[in-house]
GROMACS .gro file of C-alpha atoms in nm:
model
  222
    1MET     CA    1   0.452  -0.699   1.461
    2GLY     CA    2   0.573  -0.914   1.211
    3GLY     CA    3   0.482  -0.918   0.789
    4ASP     CA    4   0.602  -0.768   0.450
    5LEU     CA    5   0.481  -0.473   0.217
    6ALA     CA    6   0.185  -0.644   0.143
    7ASP     CA    7   0.093  -0.610   0.541
    8VAL     CA    8   0.172  -0.299   0.566
    9ARG     CA    9  -0.061  -0.213   0.316
   10LEU     CA   10  -0.360  -0.421   0.441
   11TRP     CA   11  -0.289  -0.255   0.789
   12ALA     CA   12  -0.285   0.085   0.642
   13GLY     CA   13  -0.597  -0.019   0.450
   14GLU     CA   14  -0.793  -0.118   0.740
   15LEU     CA   15  -0.657   0.220   0.965
   16ASP     CA   16  -0.864   0.431   0.654
   17ALA     CA   17  -1.156   0.159   0.717
   18LEU     CA   18  -1.157   0.253   1.055
   19HIS     CA   19  -1.122   0.620   1.006
   20GLU     CA   20  -1.426   0.601   0.743
   21ARG     CA   21  -1.641   0.471   1.022
   22PHE     CA   22  -1.654   0.811   1.243
   23VAL     CA   23  -1.526   1.064   0.965
   24HIS     CA   24  -1.874   1.176   0.872
   25ARG     CA   25  -1.836   1.291   1.252
   26PHE     CA   26  -1.622   1.574   1.099
   27ASN     CA   27  -1.766   1.878   0.895
   28ARG     CA   28  -1.446   2.050   0.754
   29GLU     CA   29  -1.139   1.818   0.607
   30GLU     CA   30  -0.915   1.988   0.804
   31PRO     CA   31  -1.002   1.805   1.133
   32ARG     CA   32  -1.043   1.433   0.899
   33GLN     CA   33  -0.715   1.408   0.809
   34SER     CA   34  -0.618   1.552   1.166
   35ALA     CA   35  -0.811   1.289   1.297
   36LEU     CA   36  -0.626   1.037   1.076
   37ALA     CA   37  -0.291   1.186   1.186
   38TYR     CA   38  -0.348   1.201   1.529
   39TRP     CA   39   0.014   0.802   1.578
   40ARG     CA   40   0.233   1.069   1.431
   41PHE     CA   41   0.134   1.379   1.643
   42GLU     CA   42   0.137   1.216   1.978
   43LEU     CA   43   0.476   1.113   1.839
   44GLU     CA   44   0.570   1.476   1.751
   45GLN     CA   45   0.453   1.599   2.071
   46ALA     CA   46   0.700   1.397   2.255
   47GLU     CA   47   0.997   1.498   2.034
   48ILE     CA   48   0.993   1.103   1.950
   49PHE     CA   49   1.216   1.114   1.639
   50HIS     CA   50   1.061   0.864   1.356
   51VAL     CA   51   1.005   0.729   1.012
   52MET     CA   52   0.678   0.526   0.997
   53ALA     CA   53   0.518   0.365   0.675
   54THR     CA   54   0.182   0.544   0.535
   55PRO     CA   55  -0.035   0.459   0.240
   56ARG     CA   56   0.034   0.656  -0.079
   57HIS     CA   57  -0.317   0.837  -0.067
   58ASP     CA   58  -0.197   0.959   0.269
   59THR     CA   59  -0.217   1.358   0.263
   60VAL     CA   60   0.079   1.585   0.363
   61VAL     CA   61   0.106   2.004   0.379
   62THR     CA   62   0.336   2.136   0.136
   63ARG     CA   63   0.455   2.478  -0.014
   64TRP     CA   64   0.120   2.438  -0.244
   65ALA     CA   65  -0.150   2.280  -0.092
   66LEU     CA   66  -0.255   2.167   0.235
   67ASP     CA   67  -0.379   1.846   0.178
   68HIS     CA   68  -0.135   1.710  -0.130
   69PRO     CA   69  -0.126   1.318  -0.143
   70VAL     CA   70   0.213   1.169  -0.102
   71HIS     CA   71   0.212   0.990  -0.415
   72ASP     CA   72   0.206   1.293  -0.598
   73LEU     CA   73   0.528   1.442  -0.433
   74PHE     CA   74   0.800   1.220  -0.641
   75PRO     CA   75   0.645   1.205  -1.003
   76GLY     CA   76   0.827   1.543  -1.110
   77LEU     CA   77   1.141   1.500  -0.918
   78PRO     CA   78   1.485   1.525  -1.119
   79ARG     CA   79   1.638   1.186  -1.140
   80GLN     CA   80   1.915   1.297  -0.981
   81LYS     CA   81   1.718   1.324  -0.634
   82TRP     CA   82   1.684   0.918  -0.678
   83LYS     CA   83   2.002   0.724  -0.492
   84ARG     CA   84   1.982   0.395  -0.492
   85ARG     CA   85   2.108   0.263  -0.161
   86SER     CA   86   2.091  -0.072   0.046
   87CYS     CA   87   1.883  -0.057   0.337
   88GLY     CA   88   2.028  -0.343   0.495
   89GLU     CA   89   2.083  -0.739   0.473
   90GLY     CA   90   1.752  -0.959   0.388
   91ALA     CA   91   1.685  -1.308   0.375
   92HIS     CA   92   1.834  -1.312  -0.019
   93GLY     CA   93   2.112  -1.062   0.000
   94ARG     CA   94   2.119  -0.650   0.024
   95ARG     CA   95   1.783  -0.437  -0.034
   96ILE     CA   96   1.854  -0.265  -0.308
   97TYR     CA   97   1.587   0.057  -0.416
   98ASP     CA   98   1.584   0.385  -0.524
   99TRP     CA   99   1.531   0.630  -0.266
  100ALA     CA  100   1.434   1.015  -0.259
  101ARG     CA  101   1.270   1.232  -0.004
  102VAL     CA  102   1.057   1.582  -0.019
  103GLU     CA  103   1.063   1.803   0.273
  104VAL     CA  104   0.681   1.876   0.356
  105ARG     CA  105   0.550   2.148   0.657
  106PRO     CA  106   0.829   2.390   0.546
  107TRP     CA  107   0.714   2.618   0.836
  108HIS     CA  108   0.737   2.382   1.117
  109ARG     CA  109   1.091   2.465   1.330
  110GLU     CA  110   1.366   2.556   1.264
  111ASP     CA  111   1.588   2.300   1.379
  112ARG     CA  112   1.342   2.042   1.265
  113ARG     CA  113   1.247   1.873   0.946
  114HIS     CA  114   0.887   1.655   0.810
  115TRP     CA  115   0.990   1.482   0.502
  116VAL     CA  116   0.810   1.219   0.275
  117LEU     CA  117   1.050   0.899   0.173
  118ALA     CA  118   0.979   0.739  -0.140
  119ARG     CA  119   1.145   0.382  -0.161
  120ARG     CA  120   1.142   0.253  -0.579
  121SER     CA  121   1.183  -0.114  -0.687
  122VAL     CA  122   1.437  -0.115  -0.897
  123SER     CA  123   1.342  -0.404  -1.108
  124ARG     CA  124   0.952  -0.249  -1.114
  125PRO     CA  125   0.926   0.104  -1.063
  126GLU     CA  126   0.569   0.135  -1.076
  127GLU     CA  127   0.591  -0.018  -0.725
  128ILE     CA  128   0.650   0.238  -0.467
  129SER     CA  129   0.612   0.256  -0.060
  130TYR     CA  130   0.614   0.579   0.114
  131TYR     CA  131   0.726   0.693   0.473
  132ILE     CA  132   0.670   1.011   0.680
  133ALA     CA  133   0.949   1.115   0.886
  134TYR     CA  134   0.997   1.349   1.152
  135CYS     CA  135   1.390   1.421   1.249
  136ALA     CA  136   1.669   1.697   1.337
  137ALA     CA  137   1.749   1.941   1.042
  138ASP     CA  138   2.069   1.809   0.977
  139THR     CA  139   1.940   1.429   0.923
  140THR     CA  140   2.088   1.242   0.590
  141LEU     CA  141   1.871   1.081   0.354
  142ASP     CA  142   2.116   0.734   0.401
  143GLU     CA  143   2.024   0.830   0.774
  144LEU     CA  144   1.626   0.801   0.728
  145ILE     CA  145   1.731   0.464   0.477
  146ARG     CA  146   1.869   0.285   0.740
  147ILE     CA  147   1.579   0.349   1.001
  148ALA     CA  148   1.348   0.246   0.740
  149GLY     CA  149   1.539  -0.057   0.672
  150SER     CA  150   1.590  -0.134   1.053
  151ARG     CA  151   1.190  -0.266   1.040
  152TRP     CA  152   1.314  -0.570   0.869
  153ALA     CA  153   1.533  -0.702   1.186
  154VAL     CA  154   1.240  -0.620   1.423
  155GLU     CA  155   0.988  -0.795   1.201
  156GLU     CA  156   1.273  -1.123   1.222
  157CYS     CA  157   1.279  -1.063   1.568
  158PHE     CA  158   0.912  -1.101   1.616
  159GLN     CA  159   0.894  -1.397   1.384
  160THR     CA  160   1.179  -1.604   1.546
  161ALA     CA  161   1.021  -1.518   1.922
  162LYS     CA  162   0.679  -1.677   1.778
  163GLN     CA  163   0.851  -1.996   1.636
  164GLU     CA  164   1.087  -2.043   1.929
  165CYS     CA  165   0.881  -1.886   2.239
  166GLY     CA  166   0.547  -1.905   2.116
  167LEU     CA  167   0.488  -1.516   2.128
  168ASP     CA  168   0.141  -1.549   1.957
  169ASP     CA  169   0.036  -1.830   2.134
  170TYR     CA  170  -0.136  -1.618   2.423
  171GLN     CA  171  -0.515  -1.764   2.488
  172VAL     CA  172  -0.664  -1.425   2.625
  173ARG     CA  173  -0.887  -1.161   2.452
  174ARG     CA  174  -0.795  -0.858   2.729
  175TYR     CA  175  -0.491  -0.682   2.734
  176PRO     CA  176  -0.379  -0.727   3.107
  177GLY     CA  177  -0.389  -1.092   3.023
  178ARG     CA  178  -0.132  -1.083   2.685
  179HIS     CA  179   0.092  -0.821   2.846
  180PRO     CA  180   0.265  -1.080   3.087
  181HIS     CA  181   0.262  -1.347   2.841
  182MET     CA  182   0.408  -1.148   2.551
  183THR     CA  183   0.653  -0.989   2.819
  184LEU     CA  184   0.796  -1.335   2.921
  185ALA     CA  185   0.789  -1.465   2.584
  186MET     CA  186   1.014  -1.187   2.466
  187ALA     CA  187   1.239  -1.230   2.768
  188ALA     CA  188   1.274  -1.583   2.692
  189HIS     CA  189   1.402  -1.499   2.316
  190ALA     CA  190   1.629  -1.215   2.475
  191CYS     CA  191   1.813  -1.516   2.676
  192LEU     CA  192   1.812  -1.773   2.380
  193THR     CA  193   1.952  -1.468   2.202
  194VAL     CA  194   2.233  -1.428   2.466
  195LEU     CA  195   2.325  -1.841   2.471
  196ARG     CA  196   2.282  -1.833   2.099
  197ALA     CA  197   2.550  -1.557   2.074
  198ARG     CA  198   2.812  -1.723   2.292
  199GLN     CA  199   2.761  -2.029   2.181
  200LEU     CA  200   2.884  -1.934   1.808
  201ASP     CA  201   3.191  -1.717   2.009
  202ALA     CA  202   3.294  -2.084   2.105
  203ASP     CA  203   3.264  -2.246   1.787
  204LYS     CA  204   3.460  -1.953   1.647
  205ALA     CA  205   3.733  -2.005   1.921
  206GLU     CA  206   3.770  -2.364   1.880
  207THR     CA  207   3.791  -2.351   1.512
  208ASP     CA  208   4.022  -2.039   1.479
  209PRO     CA  209   4.391  -2.123   1.447
  210PRO     CA  210   4.595  -2.004   1.727
  211SER     CA  211   4.744  -1.685   1.652
  212SER     CA  212   5.114  -1.662   1.559
  213SER     CA  213   5.393  -1.603   1.763
  214THR     CA  214   5.744  -1.554   1.730
  215SER     CA  215   5.958  -1.900   1.860
  216ALA     CA  216   6.263  -1.897   2.004
  217SER     CA  217   6.560  -1.992   1.780
  218PRO     CA  218   6.640  -2.339   1.756
  219LYS     CA  219   6.946  -2.453   1.981
  220SER     CA  220   7.267  -2.582   1.779
  221ASP     CA  221   7.385  -2.865   1.893
  222ALA     CA  222   7.698  -2.807   2.106
   0.00000   0.00000   0.00000
């Protein structure tokens, strides 16, 4: 699933729109929100730790409210809680943002934690993205940032597969037809990646100077 931040917001908006189509089936607010948070519940039930992008109006359980919008968790956060970190290399160099996290669902499990993670633009502080994280209790902020930033590498992989292997060139509408095409396209992409890595190693071996070694002392003429 390639895309940038605008795509993530679009996907989140589409999910909200889908949710609105059947939300009237629920009489109370609690089951309405449970229905929206169901891509997350399944992951937790399977004990799969994750960091997932979420829209700013998504609600979470806190010590103060059952339906607390994630964007309301951070305005009053002390300045020292924000950490400036890089989340990895991007097309234009290191991707540096200000990051903070707030614990939610505090009564879940002693050895697990739920966090809302915020990523704030350095040059445009009004631009903030949010993530929901489920992880082990000892997971650090830096680890969550690294995981959130790894999405860029996945996007790059899919984009390359589209350009070089026709990942998105299938002409079918049903999953059974798409699945073999995408599987084979990604297999071809993996093969090209290995071949490219081998070629880079070979090129490097040819251009690197030979390792220095101690030469024998020149013989003196007798």
